[in-house]
Coordinates of N, CA, C and O in Angstrom, one line a residue:
X1120 N 22.6 -20.4 -2.9 CA 22.1 -19.1 -2.6 C 21.3 -19.2 -1.3 O 20.8 -20.2 -0.9
X1121 N 21.1 -18.1 -0.6 CA 20.4 -18.1 0.7 C 18.9 -18.3 0.5 O 18.4 -18.3 -0.6
X1122 N 18.3 -18.6 1.6 CA 16.8 -18.7 1.7 C 16.3 -17.6 2.5 O 16.9 -17.2 3.4
X1123 N 15.2 -17.0 2.1 CA 14.7 -15.7 2.7 C 13.3 -15.9 3.3 O 12.4 -16.5 2.6
X1124 N 13.1 -15.5 4.5 CA 11.7 -15.4 5.1 C 11.4 -13.9 5.0 O 12.2 -13.1 5.5
X1125 N 10.3 -13.6 4.4 CA 9.8 -12.2 4.3 C 8.6 -11.9 5.1 O 7.7 -12.8 5.2
X1126 N 8.5 -10.7 5.7 CA 7.3 -10.3 6.5 C 6.9 -8.9 6.2 O 7.8 -8.0 6.0
X1127 N 5.6 -8.6 6.2 CA 5.1 -7.2 6.1 C 4.1 -7.1 7.2 O 3.2 -7.9 7.4
X1128 N 4.2 -6.0 8.0 CA 3.3 -5.8 9.1 C 2.9 -4.3 9.2 O 3.6 -3.5 8.6
X1129 N 1.9 -4.0 9.9 CA 1.5 -2.6 10.2 C 1.8 -2.3 11.7 O 1.5 -3.1 12.5
X1130 N 2.5 -1.2 11.9 CA 2.8 -0.9 13.3 C 2.4 0.6 13.6 O 2.7 1.5 12.8
X1131 N 1.7 0.8 14.7 CA 1.3 2.2 15.0 C 2.5 3.0 15.1 O 3.5 2.7 15.7
X1132 N 2.4 4.2 14.5 CA 3.6 5.1 14.5 C 4.0 5.5 15.9 O 5.1 5.7 16.2
X1133 N 3.0 5.5 16.8 CA 3.3 5.8 18.2 C 4.1 4.7 18.8 O 4.8 4.9 19.9
X1134 N 4.1 3.5 18.2 CA 4.9 2.3 18.8 C 6.2 2.1 18.1 O 6.8 1.1 18.2
X1135 N 6.7 3.1 17.3 CA 8.0 2.9 16.6 C 9.1 2.5 17.5 O 9.8 1.5 17.3
X1136 N 9.3 3.2 18.6 CA 10.4 2.9 19.5 C 10.2 1.5 20.2 O 11.1 0.7 20.4
X1137 N 9.0 1.2 20.6 CA 8.6 0.0 21.2 C 8.9 -1.2 20.2 O 9.4 -2.2 20.6
X1138 N 8.6 -0.9 18.9 CA 8.9 -2.0 17.9 C 10.4 -2.2 17.8 O 10.9 -3.3 17.7
X1139 N 11.2 -1.1 17.7 CA 12.6 -1.2 17.6 C 13.2 -2.0 18.8 O 14.0 -2.9 18.6
X1140 N 12.7 -1.7 20.0 CA 13.2 -2.4 21.2 C 12.8 -3.8 21.2 O 13.6 -4.7 21.5
X1141 N 11.6 -4.1 20.7 CA 11.2 -5.5 20.6 C 12.1 -6.3 19.6 O 12.5 -7.4 19.9
X1142 N 12.3 -5.6 18.5 CA 13.2 -6.3 17.4 C 14.6 -6.5 18.0 O 15.2 -7.6 17.7
X1143 N 15.1 -5.5 18.7 CA 16.5 -5.7 19.2 C 16.6 -6.8 20.2 O 17.7 -7.4 20.4
X1144 N 15.5 -7.0 21.0 CA 15.6 -8.1 22.0 C 15.2 -9.5 21.4 O 15.7 -10.5 21.8
X1145 N 14.3 -9.5 20.4 CA 13.8 -10.7 19.8 C 14.6 -11.2 18.6 O 14.8 -12.4 18.5
X1146 N 15.0 -10.4 17.7 CA 15.7 -10.8 16.5 C 17.0 -11.6 16.7 O 17.3 -12.4 15.9
X1147 N 17.8 -11.3 17.8 CA 19.0 -12.1 17.9 C 18.7 -13.6 18.0 O 19.6 -14.5 17.8
X1148 N 17.5 -14.0 18.4 CA 17.1 -15.4 18.5 C 17.2 -16.1 17.1 O 17.7 -17.2 17.0
X1149 N 16.9 -15.3 16.0 CA 17.0 -15.9 14.7 C 18.5 -16.2 14.4 O 18.8 -17.2 13.8
X1150 N 19.4 -15.3 14.8 CA 20.8 -15.5 14.5 C 21.3 -16.7 15.3 O 22.1 -17.5 14.8
X1151 N 20.8 -16.8 16.6 CA 21.2 -18.0 17.4 C 20.8 -19.3 16.7 O 21.4 -20.3 16.9
X1152 N 19.7 -19.2 16.0 CA 19.1 -20.4 15.4 C 19.6 -20.7 13.9 O 19.0 -21.5 13.2
X1153 N 20.6 -19.9 13.5 CA 21.2 -20.2 12.2 C 21.0 -19.1 11.1 O 21.6 -19.2 10.1
X1154 N 20.2 -18.1 11.3 CA 20.0 -17.0 10.3 C 21.4 -16.3 10.2 O 22.1 -16.2 11.2
X1155 N 21.6 -15.7 9.1 CA 22.8 -15.0 8.8 C 22.6 -13.5 8.9 O 23.6 -12.7 9.1
X1156 N 21.3 -13.1 8.8 CA 21.1 -11.6 8.7 C 19.6 -11.4 9.0 O 18.7 -12.2 8.5
X1157 N 19.3 -10.3 9.7 CA 17.9 -10.0 10.0 C 17.8 -8.5 9.7 O 18.6 -7.7 10.2
X1158 N 16.8 -8.1 8.9 CA 16.5 -6.7 8.6 C 15.1 -6.3 9.0 O 14.2 -7.0 8.7
X1159 N 15.0 -5.2 9.6 CA 13.7 -4.6 9.9 C 13.7 -3.2 9.3 O 14.4 -2.3 9.6
X1160 N 12.8 -3.0 8.3 CA 12.7 -1.8 7.6 C 11.4 -1.0 7.9 O 10.3 -1.5 7.6
X1161 N 11.5 0.2 8.4 CA 10.4 1.1 8.7 C 10.0 1.8 7.5 O 10.8 2.4 6.8
X1162 N 8.7 1.7 7.1 CA 8.2 2.4 5.9 C 8.6 3.9 5.8 O 8.2 4.6 6.7
X1163 N 9.2 4.3 4.7 CA 9.6 5.7 4.5 C 9.0 6.2 3.2 O 8.7 7.4 3.2
X1164 N 8.9 5.4 2.2 CA 8.4 5.8 0.9 C 7.6 4.7 0.4 O 8.0 3.9 -0.4
X1165 N 6.4 4.5 0.9 CA 5.5 3.4 0.6 C 4.2 4.0 0.0 O 3.2 4.3 0.6
X1166 N 4.3 4.1 -1.4 CA 3.2 4.7 -2.1 C 1.9 3.9 -2.1 O 1.9 2.7 -2.1
X1167 N 0.8 4.6 -2.2 CA -0.5 3.9 -2.4 C -0.6 3.5 -3.9 O -0.2 4.2 -4.8
X1168 N -1.1 2.3 -4.1 CA -1.2 1.8 -5.4 C -2.6 2.0 -5.9 O -3.5 2.3 -5.2
X1169 N -2.9 1.7 -7.2 CA -4.2 1.8 -7.8 C -5.0 0.5 -7.5 O -6.2 0.6 -7.3
X1170 N -4.3 -0.7 -7.5 CA -5.0 -1.9 -7.3 C -4.7 -2.5 -5.9 O -5.5 -3.0 -5.2
X1171 N -3.4 -2.5 -5.6 CA -3.0 -3.0 -4.3 C -1.7 -2.3 -3.9 O -1.1 -1.6 -4.7
X1172 N -1.3 -2.5 -2.6 CA -0.1 -1.9 -2.1 C 0.2 -2.5 -0.8 O -0.6 -3.3 -0.3
X1173 N 1.4 -2.2 -0.2 CA 1.8 -2.7 1.1 C 0.8 -2.4 2.2 O 0.4 -3.2 3.0
X1174 N 0.3 -1.2 2.2 CA -0.6 -0.7 3.3 C -1.9 -1.5 3.3 O -2.4 -2.0 4.3
X1175 N -2.5 -1.7 2.1 CA -3.7 -2.5 1.9 C -3.5 -3.9 2.3 O -4.4 -4.6 2.9
X1176 N -2.3 -4.5 2.0 CA -2.0 -5.9 2.2 C -2.1 -6.2 3.7 O -2.5 -7.3 4.1
X1177 N -1.7 -5.2 4.5 CA -1.8 -5.5 6.0 C -2.8 -4.6 6.7 O -2.8 -4.5 7.9
X1178 N -3.7 -4.0 5.9 CA -4.8 -3.2 6.4 C -4.3 -2.1 7.4 O -4.8 -1.9 8.5
X1179 N -3.2 -1.4 7.0 CA -2.6 -0.4 7.8 C -3.6 0.8 7.8 O -4.1 1.2 6.7
X1180 N -3.7 1.4 9.0 CA -4.5 2.6 9.1 C -3.7 3.8 8.9 O -2.5 3.8 8.8
X1181 N -4.3 5.0 9.0 CA -3.6 6.3 8.8 C -2.6 6.6 9.8 O -1.6 7.3 9.6
X1182 N -2.7 6.0 11.0 CA -1.8 6.2 12.1 C -0.8 5.0 12.2 O -0.2 4.9 13.3
X1183 N -0.6 4.2 11.2 CA 0.3 3.1 11.2 C 1.3 3.2 10.0 O 1.0 3.8 9.0
X1184 N 2.5 2.7 10.3 CA 3.5 2.6 9.3 C 3.6 1.1 8.8 O 3.3 0.2 9.6
X1185 N 4.1 0.9 7.6 CA 4.3 -0.4 7.1 C 5.7 -0.8 7.4 O 6.7 0.0 7.2
X1186 N 6.0 -2.0 8.0 CA 7.3 -2.5 8.2 C 7.5 -3.7 7.3 O 6.7 -4.6 7.3
X1187 N 8.7 -3.7 6.6 CA 9.0 -4.8 5.7 C 10.3 -5.4 6.3 O 11.3 -4.7 6.5
X1188 N 10.2 -6.7 6.6 CA 11.4 -7.3 7.3 C 11.7 -8.6 6.5 O 10.9 -9.2 5.9
X1189 N 13.0 -9.0 6.7 CA 13.4 -10.3 6.1 C 14.5 -10.9 6.9 O 15.2 -10.2 7.6
X1190 N 14.5 -12.2 6.9 CA 15.6 -13.0 7.5 C 16.3 -13.8 6.5 O 15.6 -14.5 5.7
X1191 N 17.6 -13.7 6.4 CA 18.4 -14.5 5.5 C 18.9 -15.7 6.2 O 19.5 -15.6 7.3
X1192 N 18.8 -16.8 5.6 CA 19.3 -18.1 6.0 C 20.3 -18.7 5.0 O 20.1 -18.4 3.8
X1193 N 21.2 -19.5 5.4 CA 22.1 -20.1 4.4 C 21.4 -20.9 3.4 O 21.8 -21.0 2.2
X1194 N 20.3 -21.6 3.8 CA 19.6 -22.5 2.9 C 18.3 -22.9 3.6 O 18.0 -22.5 4.7
X1195 N 17.4 -23.5 2.9 CA 16.1 -23.9 3.4 C 16.2 -24.9 4.5 O 15.4 -24.8 5.5
X1196 N 17.1 -25.8 4.5 CA 17.2 -26.8 5.5 C 17.6 -26.1 6.9 O 17.0 -26.5 7.9
X1197 N 18.5 -25.1 6.8 CA 18.9 -24.4 8.0 C 17.7 -23.6 8.5 O 17.4 -23.5 9.7
X1198 N 16.9 -23.0 7.6 CA 15.7 -22.2 8.0 C 14.7 -23.1 8.7 O 14.2 -22.8 9.7
X1199 N 14.5 -24.3 8.1 CA 13.5 -25.2 8.7 C 13.9 -25.7 10.1 O 13.1 -25.7 11.0
X1200 N 15.2 -26.0 10.2 CA 15.7 -26.4 11.5 C 15.7 -25.3 12.5 O 15.3 -25.4 13.7
X1201 N 16.0 -24.1 12.0 CA 16.0 -22.9 12.9 C 14.7 -22.5 13.4 O 14.4 -22.2 14.5
X1202 N 13.7 -22.6 12.5 CA 12.3 -22.3 12.8 C 11.8 -23.3 13.9 O 11.2 -22.9 14.9
X1203 N 12.1 -24.6 13.7 CA 11.7 -25.6 14.7 C 12.3 -25.2 16.1 O 11.7 -25.3 17.1
X1204 N 13.6 -24.9 16.1 CA 14.3 -24.6 17.3 C 13.7 -23.3 18.0 O 13.5 -23.3 19.2
X1205 N 13.4 -22.3 17.2 CA 12.7 -21.1 17.7 C 11.4 -21.4 18.4 O 11.1 -20.9 19.4
X1206 N 10.6 -22.3 17.7 CA 9.3 -22.6 18.2 C 9.4 -23.3 19.6 O 8.4 -23.2 20.4
X1207 N 10.5 -24.0 19.8 CA 10.7 -24.7 21.1 C 11.3 -23.8 22.2 O 11.4 -24.2 23.3
X1208 N 11.8 -22.7 21.8 CA 12.5 -21.8 22.7 C 11.5 -21.0 23.6 O 10.6 -20.3 23.0
X1209 N 11.6 -21.1 24.9 CA 10.7 -20.4 25.8 C 10.7 -18.9 25.6 O 9.7 -18.2 25.9
X1210 N 11.8 -18.3 25.1 CA 11.8 -16.9 24.9 C 10.8 -16.4 23.8 O 10.4 -15.3 23.7
X1211 N 10.5 -17.4 22.9 CA 9.6 -17.1 21.8 C 8.2 -16.8 22.3 O 7.6 -15.8 21.9
X1212 N 7.8 -17.5 23.3 CA 6.4 -17.3 23.9 C 6.4 -16.0 24.6 O 5.4 -15.2 24.4
X1213 N 7.4 -15.6 25.3 CA 7.3 -14.3 26.0 C 7.4 -13.1 25.0 O 6.8 -12.1 25.2
X1214 N 8.2 -13.3 23.9 CA 8.3 -12.2 22.9 C 7.0 -12.1 22.1 O 6.6 -10.9 21.8
X1215 N 6.4 -13.2 21.9 CA 5.1 -13.1 21.1 C 4.0 -12.4 21.9 O 3.2 -11.7 21.3
X1216 N 4.0 -12.5 23.2 CA 3.0 -11.9 24.0 C 3.2 -10.4 24.1 O 2.2 -9.7 24.3
X1217 N 4.4 -9.9 23.8 CA 4.6 -8.4 23.9 C 4.8 -7.7 22.6 O 5.4 -6.7 22.5
X1218 N 4.3 -8.3 21.5 CA 4.5 -7.7 20.2 C 3.8 -6.4 20.1 O 2.6 -6.3 20.5
X1219 N 4.5 -5.3 19.7 CA 3.9 -4.0 19.6 C 3.1 -3.8 18.2 O 3.2 -2.7 17.6
X1220 N 2.5 -4.9 17.7 CA 1.8 -4.8 16.5 C 0.8 -5.9 16.4 O 0.8 -6.9 17.3
X1221 N -0.2 -5.9 15.5 CA -1.2 -6.9 15.4 C -0.7 -8.0 14.5 O -0.7 -7.9 13.3
X1222 N -0.3 -9.1 15.1 CA 0.2 -10.2 14.3 C -0.8 -10.9 13.4 O -0.4 -11.5 12.4
X1223 N -2.1 -10.7 13.6 CA -3.1 -11.3 12.7 C -3.1 -10.6 11.3 O -3.5 -11.2 10.3
X1224 N -2.5 -9.4 11.2 CA -2.4 -8.7 9.9 C -1.1 -8.9 9.2 O -0.8 -8.3 8.2
X1225 N -0.2 -9.7 9.8 CA 1.1 -9.9 9.2 C 1.0 -10.8 8.0 O 0.2 -11.8 8.0
X1226 N 1.7 -10.5 6.9 CA 1.8 -11.4 5.8 C 3.3 -11.9 5.8 O 4.2 -11.1 6.1
X1227 N 3.5 -13.1 5.4 CA 4.8 -13.7 5.5 C 4.9 -14.9 4.5 O 3.9 -15.4 4.0
X1228 N 6.1 -15.2 4.2 CA 6.4 -16.4 3.4 C 7.9 -16.7 3.3 O 8.7 -15.8 3.6
X1229 N 8.2 -17.9 2.8 CA 9.6 -18.3 2.6 C 9.9 -18.2 1.1 O 9.0 -18.6 0.3
X1230 N 11.1 -17.8 0.7 CA 11.4 -17.6 -0.7 C 12.7 -18.2 -1.0 O 13.7 -17.9 -0.3
X1231 N 12.8 -18.9 -2.1 CA 14.0 -19.5 -2.7 C 14.6 -18.4 -3.5 O 13.9 -17.8 -4.4
X1232 N 15.9 -18.1 -3.3 CA 16.6 -17.1 -4.1 C 16.8 -17.7 -5.5 O 17.3 -18.8 -5.6
X1233 N 16.5 -16.9 -6.5 CA 16.7 -17.4 -7.9 C 17.7 -16.5 -8.6 O 18.3 -16.9 -9.6
X1234 N 17.9 -15.3 -8.1 CA 18.9 -14.4 -8.6 C 19.5 -13.6 -7.4 O 18.7 -13.1 -6.6
X1235 N 20.8 -13.5 -7.4 CA 21.4 -12.7 -6.3 C 22.6 -11.9 -6.9 O 23.4 -12.5 -7.5
X1236 N 22.5 -10.6 -6.8 CA 23.6 -9.7 -7.3 C 24.2 -8.9 -6.2 O 23.5 -8.5 -5.3
X1237 N 25.4 -8.5 -6.3 CA 26.0 -7.6 -5.4 C 26.3 -8.2 -4.0 O 26.4 -9.4 -3.9
X1238 N 26.5 -7.3 -3.1 CA 26.7 -7.5 -1.7 C 28.0 -6.9 -1.3 O 29.0 -6.9 -1.6

């Protein structure tokens, strides 16, 4: 089963197009480094919770949208090697400098798939 890197960030709604352009120029690096799929999802139906929710997790303000993203890798070994390769790629440094969001509020993690249905 694949290995998944997941990310949640807050992006100013005024920066939606800048975020899309950033993702379109930056995300292909993941594919070059072995990822099989990259998804960037702009929050459309992200309800407020009673105890916690996506917006609170990333301290999104009223003028920000929640973005939920994931990267699919064939396995954890490919992900680990791909991540190392990306960190050494000079394009990574230039892309990080131009992020249209506050990376300090990003939550992320790697996930082992335990159930996979469909496709």
